[in-house]
Tab-separated table of C-alpha atoms and ligand atoms in Angstrom:
chain	number	residue	atom	x	y	z
A	1	MET	CA	19.949	14.449	-25.921
A	2	ALA	CA	22.356	16.799	-24.153
A	3	GLU	CA	24.525	18.730	-26.540
A	4	ILE	CA	28.328	18.987	-26.322
A	5	ARG	CA	29.086	22.711	-26.259
A	6	ASN	CA	32.369	24.569	-25.933
A	7	ASP	CA	30.867	28.070	-25.946
A	8	TRP	CA	29.461	28.200	-22.411
A	9	THR	CA	29.509	31.657	-20.844
A	10	ARG	CA	30.513	32.220	-17.260
A	11	ASP	CA	27.037	33.555	-16.516
A	12	GLU	CA	25.359	30.447	-17.882
A	13	ILE	CA	27.603	28.237	-15.755
A	14	ALA	CA	27.063	30.411	-12.665
A	15	GLU	CA	23.304	30.130	-13.132
A	16	ILE	CA	23.510	26.340	-13.274
A	17	TYR	CA	25.949	26.148	-10.350
A	18	ASN	CA	23.874	28.432	-8.116
A	19	GLY	CA	20.473	26.890	-8.870
A	20	PRO	CA	18.361	25.241	-6.134
A	21	ILE	CA	20.291	22.077	-5.204
A	22	MET	CA	17.445	19.605	-5.829
A	23	GLU	CA	16.786	21.069	-9.254
A	24	LEU	CA	20.520	21.047	-10.054
A	25	MET	CA	20.838	17.397	-9.063
A	26	TYR	CA	17.774	16.452	-11.058
A	27	LYS	CA	19.027	18.199	-14.206
A	28	ALA	CA	22.454	16.614	-13.868
A	29	SER	CA	20.875	13.234	-13.314
A	30	VAL	CA	18.847	13.537	-16.520
A	31	VAL	CA	21.971	14.430	-18.528
A	32	HIS	CA	23.862	11.614	-16.851
A	33	HIS	CA	21.141	9.150	-17.801
A	34	GLU	CA	21.104	10.340	-21.420
A	35	MET	CA	24.830	10.367	-21.961
A	36	GLN	CA	26.343	7.765	-19.647
A	37	ALA	CA	25.636	4.307	-18.303
A	38	THR	CA	24.266	5.422	-14.940
A	39	GLY	CA	24.728	2.108	-13.156
A	40	GLU	CA	28.429	2.016	-13.981
A	41	VAL	CA	31.251	3.585	-12.014
A	42	GLN	CA	34.834	3.218	-13.156
A	43	VAL	CA	37.247	2.054	-10.496
A	44	CYS	CA	40.763	3.487	-10.843
A	45	THR	CA	43.916	3.014	-8.813
A	46	LEU	CA	46.624	5.559	-8.102
A	47	LEU	CA	50.261	4.821	-7.431
A	48	SER	CA	52.830	7.392	-6.443
A	49	VAL	CA	55.890	6.187	-8.369
A	50	LYS	CA	58.054	9.037	-7.072
A	51	THR	CA	57.039	10.696	-3.834
A	52	GLY	CA	57.963	14.050	-2.277
A	53	GLY	CA	60.855	16.426	-2.764
A	54	CYS	CA	58.979	18.504	-5.363
A	55	PRO	CA	60.374	22.009	-6.031
A	56	GLU	CA	56.905	23.557	-6.580
A	57	ASP	CA	54.974	25.432	-3.881
A	58	CYS	CA	51.378	24.195	-4.364
A	59	ALA	CA	49.853	25.206	-1.029
A	60	TYR	CA	47.749	22.056	-0.727
A	61	CYS	CA	50.441	19.532	-1.501
A	62	PRO	CA	52.208	17.330	1.049
A	63	GLN	CA	54.872	16.484	-1.553
A	64	ALA	CA	56.349	19.977	-1.904
A	65	ALA	CA	59.913	19.862	-0.553
A	66	ARG	CA	59.542	23.211	1.188
A	67	TYR	CA	56.842	22.030	3.630
A	68	GLN	CA	57.576	19.814	6.627
A	69	THR	CA	55.116	16.948	6.200
A	70	GLU	CA	55.141	13.313	7.210
A	71	VAL	CA	55.278	12.039	3.640
A	72	GLN	CA	57.751	9.190	3.078
A	73	VAL	CA	59.974	10.535	0.321
A	74	HIS	CA	61.231	8.011	-2.224
A	75	LYS	CA	62.903	8.065	-5.619
A	76	LEU	CA	61.398	6.401	-8.675
A	77	LEU	CA	60.056	2.912	-7.872
A	78	GLU	CA	61.439	-0.169	-9.606
A	79	TYR	CA	59.627	-1.541	-12.654
A	80	ASP	CA	58.702	-4.842	-10.987
A	81	GLU	CA	57.102	-3.160	-7.991
A	82	VAL	CA	54.940	-1.010	-10.240
A	83	ILE	CA	53.783	-3.978	-12.323
A	84	THR	CA	52.980	-5.965	-9.172
A	85	LYS	CA	50.870	-3.059	-7.865
A	86	ALA	CA	49.106	-2.742	-11.209
A	87	LEU	CA	48.278	-6.456	-11.195
A	88	ILE	CA	46.850	-6.219	-7.691
A	89	ALA	CA	44.793	-3.209	-8.772
A	90	LYS	CA	43.459	-5.166	-11.752
A	91	GLU	CA	42.584	-8.152	-9.574
A	92	ASN	CA	40.694	-5.801	-7.283
A	93	GLY	CA	38.542	-4.552	-10.168
A	94	SER	CA	40.381	-1.437	-11.341
A	95	THR	CA	40.349	-0.722	-15.062
A	96	ARG	CA	42.527	2.395	-14.970
A	97	PHE	CA	45.910	2.761	-13.343
A	98	CYS	CA	47.395	6.201	-12.760
A	99	MET	CA	51.057	6.725	-11.930
A	100	GLY	CA	51.982	10.007	-10.253
A	101	ALA	CA	55.369	11.632	-9.770
A	102	ALA	CA	56.211	14.660	-7.648
A	103	TRP	CA	57.966	16.430	-10.497
A	104	ARG	CA	57.620	20.030	-11.647
A	105	ASN	CA	58.032	18.762	-15.211
A	106	ILE	CA	59.305	15.769	-17.122
A	107	ARG	CA	62.993	15.800	-18.002
A	108	ASP	CA	64.517	13.687	-20.754
A	109	ASN	CA	66.550	11.429	-18.498
A	110	ARG	CA	66.790	7.848	-17.239
A	111	ASP	CA	63.803	8.295	-14.949
A	112	PHE	CA	61.617	9.257	-17.890
A	113	ASP	CA	62.892	6.250	-19.883
A	114	ASN	CA	61.973	4.051	-16.927
A	115	VAL	CA	58.500	5.586	-16.726
A	116	LEU	CA	58.048	4.833	-20.441
A	117	GLU	CA	58.846	1.184	-19.688
A	118	MET	CA	56.321	1.194	-16.839
A	119	VAL	CA	53.672	2.637	-19.152
A	120	LYS	CA	54.397	-0.123	-21.665
A	121	GLY	CA	54.184	-2.792	-18.962
A	122	VAL	CA	50.941	-1.559	-17.392
A	123	SER	CA	49.268	-1.036	-20.732
A	124	GLY	CA	50.199	-4.634	-21.592
A	125	LEU	CA	47.993	-5.742	-18.692
A	126	GLY	CA	44.943	-4.305	-20.467
A	127	LEU	CA	44.529	-1.400	-18.069
A	128	GLU	CA	43.940	2.172	-19.195
A	129	VAL	CA	47.233	3.788	-18.262
A	130	CYS	CA	47.278	7.338	-16.992
A	131	CYS	CA	50.239	9.378	-15.768
A	132	THR	CA	50.538	12.622	-13.859
A	133	LEU	CA	54.145	13.766	-14.023
A	134	GLY	CA	53.900	17.560	-14.151
A	135	MET	CA	54.477	19.753	-17.174
A	136	LEU	CA	55.591	18.171	-20.437
A	137	THR	CA	56.471	19.034	-24.023
A	138	GLU	CA	54.604	17.745	-27.053
A	139	ASP	CA	57.552	15.511	-27.884
A	140	GLN	CA	57.427	13.927	-24.409
A	141	ALA	CA	53.673	13.443	-24.749
A	142	ARG	CA	54.262	11.644	-28.055
A	143	LYS	CA	56.840	9.356	-26.443
A	144	LEU	CA	54.347	8.489	-23.718
A	145	LYS	CA	51.680	7.839	-26.332
A	146	GLU	CA	54.008	5.515	-28.260
A	147	ALA	CA	54.693	3.626	-25.039
A	148	GLY	CA	50.958	3.000	-24.666
A	149	LEU	CA	49.790	5.892	-22.508
A	150	TYR	CA	46.027	6.337	-22.679
A	151	ALA	CA	45.509	9.491	-20.598
A	152	TYR	CA	47.484	12.256	-18.932
A	153	ASN	CA	46.317	14.000	-15.764
A	154	HIS	CA	47.187	17.632	-15.275
A	155	ASN	CA	44.792	19.626	-13.110
A	156	LEU	CA	44.067	23.329	-13.461
A	157	ASP	CA	43.251	23.081	-9.753
A	158	THR	CA	41.394	26.410	-9.411
A	159	SER	CA	40.412	29.521	-11.369
A	160	GLU	CA	43.015	31.653	-13.126
A	161	GLU	CA	42.194	34.518	-10.706
A	162	HIS	CA	42.807	32.387	-7.608
A	163	TYR	CA	45.803	30.513	-8.981
A	164	HIS	CA	48.561	32.679	-7.523
A	165	ASP	CA	47.121	32.450	-4.014
A	166	ILE	CA	47.801	28.716	-4.242
A	167	ILE	CA	50.843	28.308	-6.506
A	168	THR	CA	53.474	30.893	-7.340
A	169	THR	CA	56.137	28.727	-8.984
A	170	ARG	CA	54.339	28.449	-12.331
A	171	GLU	CA	51.664	30.176	-14.359
A	172	TYR	CA	48.142	29.123	-15.256
A	173	LYS	CA	49.252	29.355	-18.865
A	174	ASP	CA	51.930	26.697	-18.214
A	175	ARG	CA	49.168	24.293	-17.197
A	176	LEU	CA	47.077	25.145	-20.260
A	177	ASP	CA	50.113	24.693	-22.537
A	178	THR	CA	50.722	21.217	-21.129
A	179	LEU	CA	47.082	20.313	-21.796
A	180	THR	CA	47.562	21.448	-25.418
A	181	HIS	CA	50.670	19.281	-25.747
A	182	VAL	CA	48.790	16.276	-24.394
A	183	ARG	CA	45.863	16.894	-26.738
A	184	ASN	CA	48.119	17.405	-29.792
A	185	ALA	CA	49.874	14.104	-29.097
A	186	GLY	CA	46.519	12.298	-29.257
A	187	VAL	CA	46.508	11.386	-25.569
A	188	SER	CA	43.219	11.539	-23.667
A	189	VAL	CA	43.070	14.601	-21.391
A	190	CYS	CA	42.317	14.359	-17.669
A	191	SER	CA	42.009	17.739	-15.978
A	192	GLY	CA	39.994	19.051	-13.078
A	193	GLY	CA	40.495	20.792	-9.791
A	194	ILE	CA	40.264	20.967	-6.041
A	195	ILE	CA	37.657	22.699	-3.923
A	196	GLY	CA	38.207	23.847	-0.362
A	197	LEU	CA	41.343	25.892	-1.064
A	198	GLY	CA	39.692	29.087	0.195
A	199	GLU	CA	38.345	29.953	-3.251
A	200	SER	CA	35.064	31.780	-3.855
A	201	GLU	CA	32.075	30.349	-5.692
A	202	GLU	CA	33.059	32.564	-8.641
A	203	ASP	CA	36.447	30.821	-8.686
A	204	ARG	CA	34.742	27.436	-8.882
A	205	VAL	CA	32.586	28.667	-11.740
A	206	GLY	CA	35.736	30.120	-13.359
A	207	LEU	CA	37.542	26.768	-13.180
A	208	LEU	CA	34.554	24.948	-14.697
A	209	HIS	CA	34.291	27.618	-17.396
A	210	THR	CA	37.943	27.213	-18.407
A	211	LEU	CA	37.558	23.431	-18.623
A	212	ALA	CA	34.276	23.532	-20.549
A	213	THR	CA	35.531	26.082	-23.088
A	214	LEU	CA	38.736	24.278	-24.033
A	215	PRO	CA	38.675	23.450	-27.765
A	216	GLN	CA	37.711	19.902	-26.729
A	217	HIS	CA	36.420	18.933	-23.282
A	218	PRO	CA	38.802	16.862	-21.177
A	219	GLU	CA	37.604	13.262	-21.460
A	220	SER	CA	38.110	13.042	-17.717
A	221	VAL	CA	37.442	15.669	-15.031
A	222	PRO	CA	38.532	14.865	-11.471
A	223	VAL	CA	36.753	16.793	-8.734
A	224	ASN	CA	38.882	16.731	-5.585
A	225	ALA	CA	37.995	17.974	-2.125
A	226	LEU	CA	41.061	19.307	-0.368
A	227	VAL	CA	42.574	16.784	2.006
A	228	PRO	CA	44.188	19.153	4.501
A	229	VAL	CA	47.637	17.802	5.359
A	230	LYS	CA	49.688	18.756	8.434
A	231	GLY	CA	52.687	20.852	7.497
A	232	THR	CA	51.140	22.407	4.364
A	233	PRO	CA	49.950	26.036	4.341
A	234	LEU	CA	46.357	24.789	4.003
A	235	GLU	CA	46.498	22.394	6.970
A	236	GLU	CA	43.850	24.362	8.892
A	237	MET	CA	41.317	24.596	6.088
A	238	LYS	CA	37.831	23.384	6.898
A	239	ARG	CA	36.689	20.376	4.919
A	240	VAL	CA	34.138	21.196	2.222
A	241	SER	CA	30.561	20.048	2.665
A	242	VAL	CA	29.086	17.368	0.442
A	243	TRP	CA	26.706	19.967	-1.029
A	244	GLU	CA	29.662	21.850	-2.469
A	245	MET	CA	31.014	18.649	-4.020
A	246	ILE	CA	27.559	17.966	-5.446
A	247	ARG	CA	27.332	21.438	-6.976
A	248	MET	CA	30.718	20.987	-8.660
A	249	ILE	CA	29.980	17.471	-9.898
A	250	ALA	CA	26.469	18.257	-11.134
A	251	THR	CA	27.555	21.413	-12.948
A	252	ALA	CA	30.499	19.586	-14.526
A	253	ARG	CA	28.119	16.795	-15.636
A	254	ILE	CA	25.710	19.270	-17.248
A	255	ILE	CA	28.305	21.367	-19.077
A	256	MET	CA	30.633	18.465	-20.054
A	257	PRO	CA	28.063	15.696	-20.563
A	258	GLY	CA	30.359	13.293	-22.380
A	259	SER	CA	33.219	13.386	-19.886
A	260	MET	CA	33.998	11.042	-17.046
A	261	ILE	CA	33.465	13.034	-13.841
A	262	ARG	CA	35.646	11.568	-11.131
A	263	LEU	CA	34.809	11.763	-7.448
A	264	SER	CA	38.454	11.942	-6.413
A	265	ALA	CA	40.189	13.094	-3.207
A	266	GLY	CA	38.025	13.502	-0.135
A	267	ARG	CA	36.055	10.236	-0.167
A	268	ASP	CA	37.678	8.952	2.993
A	269	GLU	CA	35.608	11.414	5.018
A	270	MET	CA	32.363	10.814	3.127
A	271	SER	CA	29.545	8.465	4.106
A	272	VAL	CA	28.049	6.022	1.595
A	273	GLU	CA	24.922	8.223	1.496
A	274	GLU	CA	26.984	11.272	0.583
A	275	GLN	CA	28.833	9.371	-2.139
A	276	ALA	CA	25.520	8.077	-3.483
A	277	LEU	CA	24.372	11.683	-3.926
A	278	CYS	CA	27.593	12.399	-5.859
A	279	PHE	CA	26.842	9.445	-8.191
A	280	MET	CA	23.263	10.715	-8.614
A	281	ALA	CA	24.713	14.109	-9.514
A	282	GLY	CA	26.765	12.561	-12.303
A	283	ALA	CA	30.033	11.273	-10.882
A	284	ASN	CA	31.003	8.017	-12.570
A	285	SER	CA	34.431	7.158	-11.265
A	286	ILE	CA	36.298	6.699	-8.024
A	287	PHE	CA	39.848	6.002	-6.947
A	288	ALA	CA	40.018	2.761	-5.009
A	289	GLY	CA	42.630	1.361	-2.663
A	290	GLU	CA	43.641	2.427	0.797
A	291	LYS	CA	45.843	5.283	-0.423
A	292	LEU	CA	45.423	7.998	-3.045
A	293	LEU	CA	48.980	9.216	-3.700
A	294	THR	CA	49.974	9.883	-0.101
A	295	THR	CA	46.700	10.339	1.830
A	296	PRO	CA	44.147	7.753	3.050
A	297	ASN	CA	41.242	6.509	0.955
A	298	PRO	CA	38.470	3.950	1.664
A	299	GLU	CA	39.603	0.320	1.473
A	300	PHE	CA	38.666	-2.032	-1.395
A	301	HIS	CA	36.244	-4.033	0.714
A	302	GLU	CA	34.380	-0.892	1.811
A	303	ASP	CA	33.931	0.189	-1.804
A	304	LYS	CA	32.887	-3.311	-2.794
A	305	ALA	CA	30.173	-3.206	-0.134
A	306	MET	CA	29.105	0.251	-1.350
A	307	PHE	CA	28.822	-0.973	-4.961
A	308	GLU	CA	26.668	-3.894	-3.820
A	309	LEU	CA	24.443	-1.686	-1.711
A	310	LEU	CA	23.948	0.890	-4.467
A	311	GLY	CA	23.668	-1.669	-7.274
A	312	LEU	CA	26.638	-0.207	-9.122
A	313	THR	CA	28.867	-2.168	-11.472
A	314	PRO	CA	32.498	-1.394	-12.303
A	315	ARG	CA	32.867	0.194	-15.731
A	316	PRO	CA	35.042	-1.689	-18.236
A	317	SER	CA	38.189	-0.066	-19.603
A	318	TYR	CA	38.367	1.858	-22.897
A	319	LYS	CA	34.638	2.368	-22.957
A	320	GLN	CA	33.183	5.364	-24.696
A	321	HIS	CA	29.499	6.102	-24.780
A	322	PRO	CA	28.088	5.364	-28.276
A	323	SER	CA	26.581	8.844	-28.468
A	324	LEU	CA	30.090	10.278	-28.264
A	325	ALA	CA	31.946	7.975	-30.586
A	326	GLU	CA	31.593	10.455	-33.467
A	327	SER	CA	31.500	13.812	-31.751
A	328	ASN	CA	34.198	13.953	-29.098
B	1	LIG	N1	53.324	16.903	-9.791
B	1	LIG	C1	52.316	16.675	-10.724
B	1	LIG	C2	51.370	17.839	-10.856
B	1	LIG	O1	51.260	18.645	-9.955
B	1	LIG	O2	50.718	17.913	-11.906
B	1	LIG	C3	51.517	15.407	-10.483
B	1	LIG	C4	51.151	14.980	-9.077
B	1	LIG	S1	50.051	16.082	-8.164
B	1	LIG	C5	50.138	15.415	-6.541
B	1	LIG	C6	48.425	15.654	-8.809
B	1	LIG	C7	47.230	16.423	-8.291
B	1	LIG	O3	46.892	15.962	-6.984
B	1	LIG	C8	47.342	17.915	-8.094
B	1	LIG	O4	47.190	18.640	-9.295
B	1	LIG	C9	46.180	18.205	-7.169
B	1	LIG	O5	45.037	18.525	-7.912
B	1	LIG	C10	45.990	16.895	-6.413
B	1	LIG	N2	46.291	17.046	-4.975
B	1	LIG	C11	47.521	17.128	-4.409
B	1	LIG	N3	47.436	17.274	-3.074
B	1	LIG	C12	46.107	17.287	-2.781
B	1	LIG	C13	45.377	17.411	-1.558
B	1	LIG	N4	45.991	17.574	-0.383
B	1	LIG	N5	44.036	17.360	-1.610
B	1	LIG	C14	43.406	17.191	-2.801
B	1	LIG	N6	44.039	17.076	-3.985
B	1	LIG	C15	45.375	17.123	-3.986
B	2	LIG	C1	43.455	13.925	-9.148
B	2	LIG	O1	42.793	14.874	-9.592
B	2	LIG	N1	43.397	13.479	-7.923
B	2	LIG	C2	44.336	12.408	-7.712
B	2	LIG	C3	44.896	12.185	-9.139
B	2	LIG	N2	44.291	13.224	-9.883
B	2	LIG	C4	46.353	12.174	-9.369
B	2	LIG	C5	45.360	12.780	-6.695
B	2	LIG	C6	44.767	13.163	-5.382
B	2	LIG	C7	45.886	13.352	-4.422
B	2	LIG	C8	45.401	13.630	-3.040
B	2	LIG	C9	46.510	13.888	-2.104
B	2	LIG	C10	47.448	12.737	-1.904
B	2	LIG	O2	47.024	11.595	-1.683
B	2	LIG	O3	48.663	12.990	-1.900
B	3	LIG	FE1	54.718	19.181	-6.891
B	3	LIG	FE2	52.516	18.314	-8.102
B	3	LIG	FE3	52.624	18.573	-5.411
B	3	LIG	FE4	52.578	20.760	-6.911
B	3	LIG	S1	50.948	19.211	-6.774
B	3	LIG	S2	53.955	20.374	-5.170
B	3	LIG	S3	53.743	20.099	-8.683
B	3	LIG	S4	53.790	17.164	-6.638
């Protein structure tokens, strides 16, 4: 049985990451089979509850106020609209619902109170509720937890060394501090990154190393491929190849065997065959629905057809692998 380790060295991870691709996929597949239900893929839905106008300068992000993009800016959605969207997501087979806001950090104001109500409402539908609202304090994380929040998403995005080429308005340490606040409040941690930002292979290994050597692995690790958006500084970046996604996913699966590895942004450009390789390599979750937060994603019916073709079943909510119930 694969072991959960938090003492991985960078060299060990680099060796796994750089191994021959077939061997890497095989090893990841074995770990996946031991530690996860391989035929199951969790279907999650994203909803941008507050879009655009963000003061941060993340070079990839269409929601940063300083870039001229075509994003439709809107203030916080109404409660009823959010609940309606969550119900539709549930009817379409999603078991996790993630609400995103283009905030630098949470502030203790009316908007936050309204988000707490939304969390309560969505959790009442039996969905795993996740939020991604920027930086937060431990007290704010506790309030979210009390409202019924299951998980909080806060990506490290890239390695510490590459961070300032992508974001200058906050520090890597700010991100790590938020993850500590989330963890201390007893909320499940969702943290991963993006590839295709112009980072080196060492940066990818560095990101994976930081995640895998946190005191406890994030329960959920999204692997995003950059979706280059017109108007952002990274609009001209070349899309990453599926082999790079596979290397990231497989390495993440091997070094964080108990975590959900989420094939996140970038699926819209991937064939079913390419996605199947990502599932073989250990990915066990997707975001469904025609939009991620602001960019296109495959439609429900396309994913339904893919699940049928590949013999995959949607993973139920709140499921933890028995082998992990004690240890993580
Ligand atoms: N503002 C909050 C924050 O940054 O934590 C929450 C929302 S933010 C849009 C959530 C995540 O979406 C980012 O951390 C980043 O990893 C991902 N993301 C944003 N734009 C992306 C893009 N163009 N391609 C791929 N991933 C992207
Ligand atoms: C994550 O890692 N990927 C999702 C979710 N967490 C919040 C967001 C992807 C956003 C892609 C760009 C967009 O649609 O705006
Ligand atoms: Fe703002 Fe989040 Fe986009 Fe960065 S990724 S600009 S913090 S919405």
